[in-house]
Short mmCIF file of C-alpha atoms in Angstrom, two decimals:
data_model
loop_
_atom_site.label_atom_id
_atom_site.label_comp_id
_atom_site.label_asym_id
_atom_site.label_seq_id
_atom_site.Cartn_x
_atom_site.Cartn_y
_atom_site.Cartn_z
CA UNK A 1 50.70 -4.36 -18.61
CA UNK A 2 48.64 -7.56 -18.32
CA UNK A 3 46.21 -5.83 -15.94
CA UNK A 4 45.80 -3.01 -18.48
CA UNK A 5 45.15 -5.48 -21.33
CA UNK A 6 42.55 -7.39 -19.27
CA UNK A 7 40.80 -4.11 -18.37
CA UNK A 8 40.82 -3.03 -22.02
CA UNK A 9 39.49 -6.38 -23.20
CA UNK A 10 36.77 -6.24 -20.56
CA UNK A 11 35.65 -2.79 -21.72
CA UNK A 12 35.68 -3.88 -25.37
CA UNK A 13 33.59 -6.93 -24.50
CA UNK A 14 31.05 -4.78 -22.65
CA UNK A 15 30.82 -2.38 -25.59
CA UNK A 16 30.35 -5.30 -27.94
CA UNK A 17 27.53 -6.71 -25.83
CA UNK A 18 25.81 -3.32 -25.71
CA UNK A 19 26.19 -2.95 -29.47
CA UNK A 20 24.57 -6.36 -30.02
CA UNK A 21 21.92 -6.01 -27.32
CA UNK A 22 18.46 -7.30 -28.12
CA UNK A 23 15.48 -4.96 -28.07
CA UNK A 24 13.94 -5.31 -24.60
CA UNK A 25 11.15 -3.69 -22.61
CA UNK A 26 10.40 -4.14 -18.90
CA UNK A 27 7.99 -6.92 -17.90
CA UNK A 28 5.24 -4.36 -17.23
CA UNK A 29 4.82 -4.19 -21.03
CA UNK A 30 2.95 -7.22 -22.32
CA UNK A 31 -0.14 -8.26 -24.22
CA UNK A 32 -3.40 -7.37 -22.43
CA UNK A 33 -1.93 -4.40 -20.53
CA UNK A 34 -3.80 -1.24 -19.57
CA UNK A 35 -2.21 2.15 -20.22
CA UNK A 36 -3.20 5.21 -18.19
CA UNK A 37 -5.58 7.53 -20.00
CA UNK A 38 -5.13 11.31 -20.32
CA UNK A 39 -1.42 11.16 -19.41
CA UNK A 40 1.72 10.93 -21.47
CA UNK A 41 2.52 7.23 -21.99
CA UNK A 42 6.18 6.46 -21.16
CA UNK A 43 7.65 3.57 -23.14
CA UNK A 44 11.23 2.59 -22.39
CA UNK A 45 13.76 -0.21 -22.59
CA UNK A 46 17.14 -1.28 -23.94
CA UNK A 47 18.60 -1.94 -27.37
CA UNK A 48 21.96 -1.67 -29.12
CA UNK A 49 24.06 1.41 -28.37
CA UNK A 50 23.28 4.33 -30.68
CA UNK A 51 20.46 2.43 -32.40
CA UNK A 52 17.21 4.02 -33.52
CA UNK A 53 14.02 2.86 -31.79
CA UNK A 54 10.53 3.54 -33.13
CA UNK A 55 7.33 3.32 -31.07
CA UNK A 56 3.88 3.24 -32.71
CA UNK A 57 0.53 3.29 -30.95
CA UNK A 58 -2.90 3.73 -32.49
CA UNK A 59 -1.56 5.24 -35.71
CA UNK A 60 0.95 7.61 -34.07
CA UNK A 61 4.73 7.07 -34.13
CA UNK A 62 7.77 8.57 -32.41
CA UNK A 63 11.42 7.61 -32.60
CA UNK A 64 14.60 8.15 -30.62
CA UNK A 65 18.16 6.86 -30.34
CA UNK A 66 19.59 4.85 -27.49
CA UNK A 67 22.30 6.30 -25.26
CA UNK A 68 25.81 4.89 -24.79
CA UNK A 69 24.45 2.18 -22.48
CA UNK A 70 21.69 1.16 -24.85
CA UNK A 71 18.89 2.78 -22.84
CA UNK A 72 16.01 4.61 -24.50
CA UNK A 73 12.70 6.21 -23.54
CA UNK A 74 9.84 7.77 -25.50
CA UNK A 75 6.81 9.59 -24.10
CA UNK A 76 3.85 8.84 -26.34
CA UNK A 77 1.07 11.43 -26.28
CA UNK A 78 -1.88 11.10 -23.93
CA UNK A 79 -4.78 8.97 -25.11
CA UNK A 80 -8.42 8.68 -24.12
CA UNK A 81 -9.95 5.50 -22.74
CA UNK A 82 -10.71 2.72 -25.16
CA UNK A 83 -9.27 -0.16 -27.10
CA UNK A 84 -8.22 -2.75 -27.94
CA UNK A 85 -5.05 -1.28 -29.47
CA UNK A 86 -1.67 -2.51 -30.58
CA UNK A 87 1.73 -1.18 -29.48
CA UNK A 88 4.70 -1.71 -31.79
CA UNK A 89 8.31 -1.14 -30.80
CA UNK A 90 11.01 -1.65 -33.41
CA UNK A 91 14.75 -1.24 -33.79
CA UNK A 92 16.97 -1.78 -36.82
CA UNK A 93 16.75 -5.56 -36.61
CA UNK A 94 13.79 -6.33 -34.33
CA UNK A 95 10.13 -5.59 -33.88
CA UNK A 96 8.03 -6.26 -30.78
CA UNK A 97 4.24 -6.18 -31.01
CA UNK A 98 1.95 -6.03 -27.97
CA UNK A 99 -1.69 -6.96 -28.59
CA UNK A 100 -5.09 -6.39 -27.00
CA UNK A 101 -4.11 -3.21 -25.13
CA UNK A 102 -6.69 -1.04 -23.38
CA UNK A 103 -6.43 2.55 -22.21
CA UNK A 104 -8.11 3.42 -18.93
CA UNK A 105 -7.24 3.83 -15.26
CA UNK A 106 -4.18 2.12 -13.74
CA UNK A 107 -3.69 1.68 -9.99
CA UNK A 108 -0.88 0.13 -7.96
CA UNK A 109 -2.00 -2.11 -5.06
CA UNK A 110 0.86 -2.40 -2.56
CA UNK A 111 1.60 -3.40 1.01
CA UNK A 112 1.93 -6.61 2.97
CA UNK A 113 -0.10 -9.77 3.46
CA UNK A 114 -3.54 -8.20 3.81
CA UNK A 115 -3.08 -6.60 0.39
CA UNK A 116 -1.55 -9.80 -1.00
CA UNK A 117 -4.44 -11.87 0.48
CA UNK A 118 -5.99 -13.68 -2.46
CA UNK A 119 -9.64 -13.53 -3.47
CA UNK A 120 -9.86 -17.33 -3.18
CA UNK A 121 -9.00 -17.05 0.54
CA UNK A 122 -11.82 -14.66 1.42
CA UNK A 123 -15.31 -14.81 2.78
CA UNK A 124 -17.83 -15.69 0.03
CA UNK A 125 -14.95 -16.43 -2.33
CA UNK A 126 -16.75 -19.11 -4.38
CA UNK A 127 -19.65 -16.86 -5.33
CA UNK A 128 -17.46 -13.85 -6.12
CA UNK A 129 -14.96 -15.83 -8.20
CA UNK A 130 -17.73 -17.35 -10.31
CA UNK A 131 -18.74 -13.81 -11.36
CA UNK A 132 -15.21 -12.46 -11.91
CA UNK A 133 -15.23 -12.53 -15.71
CA UNK A 134 -14.56 -9.00 -16.96
CA UNK A 135 -12.24 -8.31 -19.91
CA UNK A 136 -12.36 -4.60 -19.03
CA UNK A 137 -10.27 -5.35 -15.93
CA UNK A 138 -6.65 -6.45 -16.37
CA UNK A 139 -4.39 -7.83 -13.65
CA UNK A 140 -0.60 -7.66 -13.24
CA UNK A 141 0.31 -9.82 -10.24
CA UNK A 142 3.84 -9.58 -8.86
CA UNK A 143 4.48 -12.47 -6.52
CA UNK A 144 7.71 -13.56 -4.82
CA UNK A 145 9.35 -16.79 -5.88
CA UNK A 146 8.30 -19.55 -3.50
CA UNK A 147 11.87 -20.12 -2.29
CA UNK A 148 12.34 -16.41 -1.56
CA UNK A 149 9.34 -16.01 0.71
CA UNK A 150 10.37 -15.13 4.28
CA UNK A 151 8.94 -18.24 5.93
CA UNK A 152 9.51 -19.29 9.55
CA UNK A 153 12.45 -21.57 10.34
CA UNK A 154 13.72 -21.38 6.75
CA UNK A 155 17.36 -20.63 5.96
CA UNK A 156 17.99 -18.99 2.60
CA UNK A 157 20.44 -21.08 0.57
CA UNK A 158 23.60 -19.75 -1.04
CA UNK A 159 21.92 -20.09 -4.43
CA UNK A 160 18.93 -18.06 -3.32
CA UNK A 161 21.14 -15.40 -1.74
CA UNK A 162 23.00 -15.09 -5.06
CA UNK A 163 19.66 -14.79 -6.86
CA UNK A 164 18.55 -12.02 -4.50
CA UNK A 165 21.84 -10.24 -5.17
CA UNK A 166 21.03 -10.49 -8.90
CA UNK A 167 17.52 -9.08 -8.40
CA UNK A 168 15.70 -12.40 -8.94
CA UNK A 169 13.00 -12.09 -6.31
CA UNK A 170 9.69 -12.04 -8.19
CA UNK A 171 8.25 -14.73 -10.43
CA UNK A 172 8.05 -13.81 -14.14
CA UNK A 173 4.64 -12.30 -14.82
CA UNK A 174 2.52 -10.50 -17.42
CA UNK A 175 -0.82 -8.75 -17.74
CA UNK A 176 -3.82 -11.09 -17.59
CA UNK A 177 -7.49 -10.66 -18.37
CA UNK A 178 -9.72 -10.77 -15.30
CA UNK A 179 -11.29 -14.23 -15.31
CA UNK A 180 -12.42 -16.50 -12.48
CA UNK A 181 -9.04 -18.24 -12.67
CA UNK A 182 -6.87 -15.09 -12.58
CA UNK A 183 -9.06 -13.17 -10.11
CA UNK A 184 -8.95 -16.06 -7.63
CA UNK A 185 -5.17 -15.65 -7.28
CA UNK A 186 -5.21 -11.86 -7.26
CA UNK A 187 -5.37 -9.47 -4.30
CA UNK A 188 -8.92 -9.50 -2.92
CA UNK A 189 -8.69 -5.85 -1.83
CA UNK A 190 -7.34 -4.89 -5.24
CA UNK A 191 -10.01 -6.89 -7.06
CA UNK A 192 -12.94 -5.36 -5.12
CA UNK A 193 -11.40 -1.90 -5.56
CA UNK A 194 -10.99 -2.33 -9.31
CA UNK A 195 -14.37 -3.96 -9.81
CA UNK A 196 -16.23 -1.01 -8.31
CA UNK A 197 -14.09 1.51 -10.20
CA UNK A 198 -14.85 -0.22 -13.48
CA UNK A 199 -18.59 -0.30 -12.76
CA UNK A 200 -18.77 3.37 -11.77
CA UNK A 201 -16.36 4.86 -14.33
CA UNK A 202 -17.18 2.49 -17.20
CA UNK A 203 -13.59 2.52 -18.46
CA UNK A 204 -10.91 -0.19 -18.50
CA UNK A 205 -9.11 -0.73 -15.18
CA UNK A 206 -5.55 -1.98 -14.79
CA UNK A 207 -4.41 -3.27 -11.40
CA UNK A 208 -0.76 -3.87 -10.51
CA UNK A 209 -0.36 -5.86 -7.29
CA UNK A 210 3.04 -5.62 -5.61
CA UNK A 211 2.44 -6.89 -2.08
CA UNK A 212 4.61 -9.18 0.05
CA UNK A 213 3.52 -10.80 3.30
CA UNK A 214 5.13 -9.44 6.45
CA UNK A 215 7.01 -6.68 4.70
CA UNK A 216 8.02 -3.37 6.25
CA UNK A 217 7.43 0.18 5.08
CA UNK A 218 11.18 0.77 4.87
CA UNK A 219 11.53 -2.08 2.35
CA UNK A 220 9.51 -0.01 -0.14
CA UNK A 221 11.61 3.19 0.16
CA UNK A 222 14.69 4.01 -1.93
CA UNK A 223 18.03 3.82 -0.12
CA UNK A 224 19.02 7.45 -0.72
CA UNK A 225 15.86 8.70 0.99
CA UNK A 226 16.40 6.39 3.96
CA UNK A 227 20.11 7.21 4.26
CA UNK A 228 19.48 10.97 4.22
CA UNK A 229 16.94 10.87 7.07
CA UNK A 230 18.44 10.88 10.60
CA UNK A 231 15.71 8.60 11.99
CA UNK A 232 15.62 6.20 9.04
CA UNK A 233 19.26 5.66 8.08
CA UNK A 234 19.29 2.78 10.58
CA UNK A 235 17.34 0.71 8.05
CA UNK A 236 20.05 0.83 5.37
CA UNK A 237 23.03 0.28 7.62
CA UNK A 238 24.98 -2.77 6.41
CA UNK A 239 24.40 -4.30 9.85
CA UNK A 240 20.76 -3.25 10.12
CA UNK A 241 19.72 -6.51 11.81
CA UNK A 242 22.05 -5.80 14.73
CA UNK A 243 21.92 -2.01 14.86
CA UNK A 244 18.42 -0.86 13.88
CA UNK A 245 16.29 -0.01 16.92
CA UNK A 246 12.84 0.54 15.46
CA UNK A 247 12.10 -2.88 13.95
CA UNK A 248 9.23 -5.18 14.84
CA UNK A 249 10.53 -8.13 16.95
CA UNK A 250 8.80 -10.58 14.60
CA UNK A 251 10.57 -9.00 11.61
CA UNK A 252 13.90 -9.37 13.39
CA UNK A 253 13.20 -12.99 14.28
CA UNK A 254 12.16 -13.97 10.76
CA UNK A 255 15.02 -12.09 9.10
CA UNK A 256 17.60 -13.70 11.40
CA UNK A 257 16.20 -17.14 10.61
CA UNK A 258 16.29 -16.59 6.85
CA UNK A 259 19.74 -14.97 6.82
CA UNK A 260 21.49 -17.46 9.10
CA UNK A 261 24.08 -18.35 6.43
CA UNK A 262 24.98 -14.73 5.80
CA UNK A 263 25.18 -13.92 9.49
CA UNK A 264 27.61 -16.81 9.99
CA UNK A 265 29.79 -15.58 7.12
CA UNK A 266 32.71 -13.44 8.22
CA UNK A 267 33.20 -11.89 4.78
CA UNK A 268 33.61 -8.09 5.12
CA UNK A 269 30.87 -5.84 3.69
CA UNK A 270 28.42 -8.71 3.35
CA UNK A 271 24.93 -7.60 2.31
CA UNK A 272 21.96 -8.60 4.42
CA UNK A 273 19.53 -8.75 1.49
CA UNK A 274 16.04 -9.70 2.62
CA UNK A 275 12.44 -8.80 1.63
CA UNK A 276 12.10 -6.98 4.97
CA UNK A 277 15.32 -4.99 4.59
CA UNK A 278 15.36 -1.28 3.84
CA UNK A 279 14.96 -0.55 0.09
CA UNK A 280 14.82 -4.22 -0.96
CA UNK A 281 11.30 -4.12 -2.41
CA UNK A 282 11.85 -0.66 -3.83
CA UNK A 283 14.86 -1.89 -5.81
CA UNK A 284 13.22 -5.14 -6.91
CA UNK A 285 9.57 -4.21 -7.27
CA UNK A 286 8.90 -0.45 -7.36
CA UNK A 287 11.79 1.00 -9.34
CA UNK A 288 11.28 -1.45 -12.26
CA UNK A 289 7.65 -0.28 -12.58
CA UNK A 290 8.41 3.42 -12.92
CA UNK A 291 7.78 5.47 -14.93
CA UNK A 292 4.86 3.32 -16.20
CA UNK A 293 2.00 5.80 -15.88
CA UNK A 294 -0.41 5.16 -13.01
CA UNK A 295 -3.34 7.07 -11.58
CA UNK A 296 -2.51 6.32 -7.96
CA UNK A 297 -1.83 3.80 -5.21
CA UNK A 298 -3.85 1.88 -2.64
CA UNK A 299 -1.70 0.87 0.35
CA UNK A 300 -2.56 -1.72 3.01
CA UNK A 301 0.44 -2.03 5.32
CA UNK A 302 1.41 -1.37 8.91
CA UNK A 303 1.19 -4.62 10.82
CA UNK A 304 4.98 -5.05 10.61
CA UNK A 305 5.67 -1.50 11.79
CA UNK A 306 2.96 -1.10 14.44
CA UNK A 307 5.25 -1.85 17.40
CA UNK A 308 6.96 1.50 16.75
CA UNK A 309 4.18 3.98 15.93
CA UNK A 310 6.51 6.90 16.68
CA UNK A 311 8.69 6.03 13.66
CA UNK A 312 5.70 5.59 11.36
CA UNK A 313 5.34 9.30 10.63
CA UNK A 314 8.81 9.80 9.09
CA UNK A 315 8.60 6.38 7.40
CA UNK A 316 5.30 7.00 5.64
CA UNK A 317 6.13 10.62 4.78
CA UNK A 318 9.38 9.41 3.20
CA UNK A 319 7.59 6.60 1.35
CA UNK A 320 5.19 9.08 -0.24
CA UNK A 321 8.00 11.44 -1.26
CA UNK A 322 10.10 8.55 -2.58
CA UNK A 323 7.36 7.16 -4.81
CA UNK A 324 6.18 10.50 -6.12
CA UNK A 325 9.76 11.43 -7.00
CA UNK A 326 10.32 8.04 -8.65
CA UNK A 327 7.26 8.39 -10.88
CA UNK A 328 7.64 12.14 -11.35
CA UNK A 329 3.84 12.46 -11.56
CA UNK A 330 3.40 15.24 -9.01
CA UNK A 331 1.30 14.28 -5.98
CA UNK A 332 -0.67 11.30 -7.30
CA UNK A 333 -3.24 9.97 -4.78
CA UNK A 334 -2.26 7.38 -2.18
CA UNK A 335 -5.14 5.83 -0.26
CA UNK A 336 -4.43 3.77 2.86
CA UNK A 337 -6.22 1.32 5.14
CA UNK A 338 -6.32 2.02 8.87
CA UNK A 339 -5.50 -1.21 10.72
CA UNK A 340 -8.57 -3.21 11.80
CA UNK A 341 -9.48 -4.66 15.18
CA UNK A 342 -7.45 -7.49 16.69
CA UNK A 343 -6.69 -8.71 20.21
CA UNK A 344 -3.25 -8.54 21.84
CA UNK A 345 -1.80 -5.71 19.74
CA UNK A 346 -1.25 -2.97 22.31
CA UNK A 347 0.41 -0.53 19.90
CA UNK A 348 -2.35 -0.57 17.30
CA UNK A 349 -4.57 2.23 18.71
CA UNK A 350 -1.62 4.66 18.58
CA UNK A 351 -0.64 3.37 15.15
CA UNK A 352 -4.17 3.91 13.83
CA UNK A 353 -3.99 7.48 15.12
CA UNK A 354 -0.70 7.98 13.27
CA UNK A 355 -2.29 6.69 10.06
CA UNK A 356 -5.17 9.15 10.37
CA UNK A 357 -2.94 12.11 11.21
CA UNK A 358 -0.80 11.44 8.14
CA UNK A 359 -3.88 11.19 5.93
CA UNK A 360 -4.81 14.69 7.07
CA UNK A 361 -1.30 16.11 6.88
CA UNK A 362 0.02 14.91 3.49
CA UNK A 363 -1.43 16.29 0.28
CA UNK A 364 -3.64 13.88 -1.67
CA UNK A 365 -3.37 11.08 0.88
CA UNK A 366 -6.56 9.56 2.23
CA UNK A 367 -7.51 6.75 4.60
CA UNK A 368 -10.43 4.40 5.10
CA UNK A 369 -11.52 2.99 8.47
CA UNK A 370 -11.65 -0.79 8.94
CA UNK A 371 -12.19 -1.02 12.70
CA UNK A 372 -15.41 -3.00 12.13
CA UNK A 373 -13.85 -5.64 9.86
CA UNK A 374 -11.17 -7.23 12.03
CA UNK A 375 -10.78 -10.68 13.53
CA UNK A 376 -9.85 -10.85 17.21
CA UNK A 377 -7.52 -13.81 16.70
CA UNK A 378 -6.35 -13.51 13.09
CA UNK A 379 -4.20 -10.74 11.64
CA UNK A 380 -5.72 -11.65 8.26
CA UNK A 381 -9.48 -10.93 8.37
CA UNK A 382 -11.21 -12.78 5.54
CA UNK A 383 -13.87 -10.16 4.77
CA UNK A 384 -11.96 -8.01 2.30
CA UNK A 385 -14.94 -6.71 0.32
CA UNK A 386 -15.64 -3.71 2.60
CA UNK A 387 -11.95 -2.74 2.44
CA UNK A 388 -11.75 -2.74 -1.34
CA UNK A 389 -15.09 -1.02 -1.76
CA UNK A 390 -14.33 1.70 0.80
CA UNK A 391 -11.03 2.40 -0.97
CA UNK A 392 -12.93 2.67 -4.23
CA UNK A 393 -15.44 5.10 -2.68
CA UNK A 394 -12.53 7.26 -1.55
CA UNK A 395 -10.97 7.21 -5.02
CA UNK A 396 -14.26 7.81 -6.81
CA UNK A 397 -15.09 10.80 -4.61
CA UNK A 398 -11.65 12.39 -4.19
CA UNK A 399 -9.84 11.50 -7.42
CA UNK A 400 -12.74 11.24 -9.86
CA UNK A 401 -14.98 13.83 -8.16
CA UNK A 402 -18.15 11.71 -8.10
CA UNK A 403 -20.80 12.83 -5.58
CA UNK A 404 -20.52 9.82 -3.25
CA UNK A 405 -20.39 9.38 0.52
CA UNK A 406 -16.84 8.20 1.12
CA UNK A 407 -16.08 8.68 4.82
CA UNK A 408 -17.44 7.59 8.14
CA UNK A 409 -17.94 10.15 10.91
CA UNK A 410 -14.79 11.91 12.13
CA UNK A 411 -14.69 13.66 15.52
CA UNK A 412 -14.63 17.47 15.23
CA UNK A 413 -15.36 19.15 18.56
CA UNK A 414 -17.13 18.78 21.88
CA UNK A 415 -18.97 20.89 24.44
CA UNK A 416 -19.47 19.91 28.07
CA UNK A 417 -22.55 20.98 30.01
CA UNK A 418 -22.53 19.58 33.52
CA UNK A 419 -22.48 15.81 33.31
CA UNK A 420 -23.34 15.80 29.60
CA UNK A 421 -20.89 16.04 26.72
CA UNK A 422 -22.04 16.87 23.19
CA UNK A 423 -19.79 15.44 20.47
CA UNK A 424 -19.88 16.85 16.94
CA UNK A 425 -18.55 15.15 13.82
CA UNK A 426 -17.81 15.64 10.17
CA UNK A 427 -19.49 13.21 7.74
CA UNK A 428 -22.16 12.55 10.37
CA UNK A 429 -25.39 12.21 8.43
CA UNK A 430 -28.01 10.19 10.33
CA UNK A 431 -25.84 8.57 12.99
CA UNK A 432 -27.06 5.08 13.84
CA UNK A 433 -25.82 1.63 14.83
CA UNK A 434 -24.95 -1.01 12.26
CA UNK A 435 -26.65 -3.80 14.18
CA UNK A 436 -29.80 -2.10 15.47
CA UNK A 437 -28.59 -2.45 19.07
CA UNK A 438 -27.69 0.23 21.59
CA UNK A 439 -24.59 2.25 20.68
CA UNK A 440 -21.32 0.96 22.09
CA UNK A 441 -17.63 1.66 21.82
CA UNK A 442 -17.20 4.50 24.35
CA UNK A 443 -14.91 4.03 27.32
CA UNK A 444 -14.28 6.80 29.81
CA UNK A 445 -11.19 7.38 31.89
CA UNK A 446 -10.91 9.33 35.16
CA UNK A 447 -10.96 9.25 38.95
CA UNK A 448 -13.36 8.79 41.81
CA UNK A 449 -14.62 11.96 43.44
CA UNK A 450 -11.94 11.76 46.11
CA UNK A 451 -9.23 11.59 43.47
CA UNK A 452 -7.72 8.51 45.13
CA UNK A 453 -8.42 5.91 42.44
CA UNK A 454 -8.05 5.98 38.66
CA UNK A 455 -10.29 3.79 36.62
CA UNK A 456 -12.03 3.12 33.32
CA UNK A 457 -15.82 3.11 33.15
CA UNK A 458 -18.71 3.53 30.73
CA UNK A 459 -21.08 6.45 30.09
CA UNK A 460 -24.42 6.21 31.86
CA UNK A 461 -26.15 6.90 28.56
CA UNK A 462 -25.24 7.32 24.88
CA UNK A 463 -27.77 9.19 22.74
CA UNK A 464 -27.42 9.38 18.97
CA UNK A 465 -28.82 12.30 17.00
CA UNK A 466 -28.64 12.91 13.28
CA UNK A 467 -25.32 14.75 13.45
CA UNK A 468 -24.12 14.52 17.06
CA UNK A 469 -23.79 12.23 20.08
CA UNK A 470 -24.59 13.15 23.68
CA UNK A 471 -22.84 11.24 26.45
CA UNK A 472 -24.24 11.29 29.97
CA UNK A 473 -21.31 10.95 32.37
CA UNK A 474 -21.47 9.17 35.75
CA UNK A 475 -22.14 11.70 38.52
CA UNK A 476 -19.80 9.91 40.95
CA UNK A 477 -16.71 10.15 38.70
CA UNK A 478 -14.30 12.82 37.53
CA UNK A 479 -14.00 12.12 33.80
CA UNK A 480 -10.70 13.19 32.26
CA UNK A 481 -10.79 11.41 28.90
CA UNK A 482 -13.33 10.08 26.43
CA UNK A 483 -12.25 7.19 24.21
CA UNK A 484 -14.10 5.68 21.28
CA UNK A 485 -12.84 2.39 19.82
CA UNK A 486 -9.45 3.18 21.39
CA UNK A 487 -8.57 -0.44 22.08
CA UNK A 488 -6.76 -3.10 20.07
CA UNK A 489 -10.06 -4.99 19.63
CA UNK A 490 -12.93 -2.62 20.45
CA UNK A 491 -16.59 -3.51 20.32
CA UNK A 492 -18.10 -0.56 18.46
CA UNK A 493 -21.12 -0.17 16.20
CA UNK A 494 -21.75 3.50 15.32
CA UNK A 495 -22.01 4.36 11.62
CA UNK A 496 -23.47 7.07 9.42
CA UNK A 497 -26.22 6.86 6.80
CA UNK A 498 -23.77 5.29 4.29
CA UNK A 499 -23.00 2.54 6.85
CA UNK A 500 -19.41 3.77 7.18
CA UNK A 501 -17.97 3.40 10.71
CA UNK A 502 -17.16 6.13 13.18
CA UNK A 503 -13.38 6.56 13.29
CA UNK A 504 -11.58 5.73 16.56
CA UNK A 505 -10.73 8.84 18.61
CA UNK A 506 -9.90 10.06 22.08
CA UNK A 507 -10.28 13.48 23.68
CA UNK A 508 -8.97 14.87 26.94
CA UNK A 509 -11.60 16.96 28.75
CA UNK A 510 -10.53 20.39 29.94
CA UNK A 511 -11.23 19.58 33.58
CA UNK A 512 -11.63 21.92 36.58
CA UNK A 513 -8.11 23.28 37.00
#
């Protein structure tokens, strides 16, 4: 009887709290925000159960009633670019007013540390920051709480673990005008991307940065999608740190360090909540954003998954499906960054190939090449301007249909004539070198004429034409494979007229079977 009374009192208390709930909207709604143009504008939140909620924007109003849990949502009609406007949301006892709103193009900037990498950390930062005053660009920066960052040799405290359980991972944030102060702390790739979009489109640009250093692709995917995939369910197993096979050793090491207290706890069904864990960033950072209307996504991630390129295909395919389902905006564009050059990363050539194959396979997914922007010793190259600007070229050409060169040369086919091989490419207008020196980047693989020794060697000659390359092969070798930039840290310099680099590739020659 007592148990029944306690249960009844608990339910009555919950109902009372719902009935008295304050009018609330997600953090993505604030002063200075940018709303996506030419799309329905979802506005949603919580209020008292069964209460009427009214939303007004630019002279147009709609109303609805909350459900039994106090949730409500209204789709305001599409609007053209412009502003500033005011958004009003009111219930029976409250009214929220959001000021200085613009309507334009909204993009999500997501990934790991190279997307998070701040403008103030980059090459030529001082000059760029001094010019970063543009009220037509607005920034929404989601950053982890300092104590929740997965740092080396740090053990998450009981308090922090409780906070992660309660969803308290990110710092409170709001939309900010783009100024030298706010741009300095924002994603450099995102800033350069948005700056060029704003200049070319001449409409307001809203950038949402949700990037966390070191994070994995699986952290950004919803748990149901991971659990239903035979290759990916390992990432949402309650003992994923012990059982998952396809995890970067560095990710395992850092996660074990941070979760030492949990791993020592013998409590059954303990949760190994961590920024690198499957679905963690989806639950804390992606799901709360949707269905806020966006145009698309730029994605710079892969370093923490590159040791297992074979699992990247199902991971990225599932990520794309997960996000498009979450937003319910059909196949919005997702533009990715192929990993740059770096020494001592043996799996990166294969991972780069996986990134390119997926960009060709999945609808409305594109990729830019960054092989010429890396740092041999640092996984965080400081020259982020080419990355952001190449992503913007891709978006401007593919999403906004502007007549711009957006891709470097991509290998198409070859023809062998004796000891010469002609290579043909797409996007190969006026092939040249970016440094004025002889072309480099090709490495051949094969055998000596006796077939007793395998080796790598260089072409005798590389000749660039406007739309093709001719390689002269050594006459004392049997060449079986041609590689271009197919190394962790290749030295390559071939570009097209737009100064966009030739994409890494390898081809197996047909041989003399």
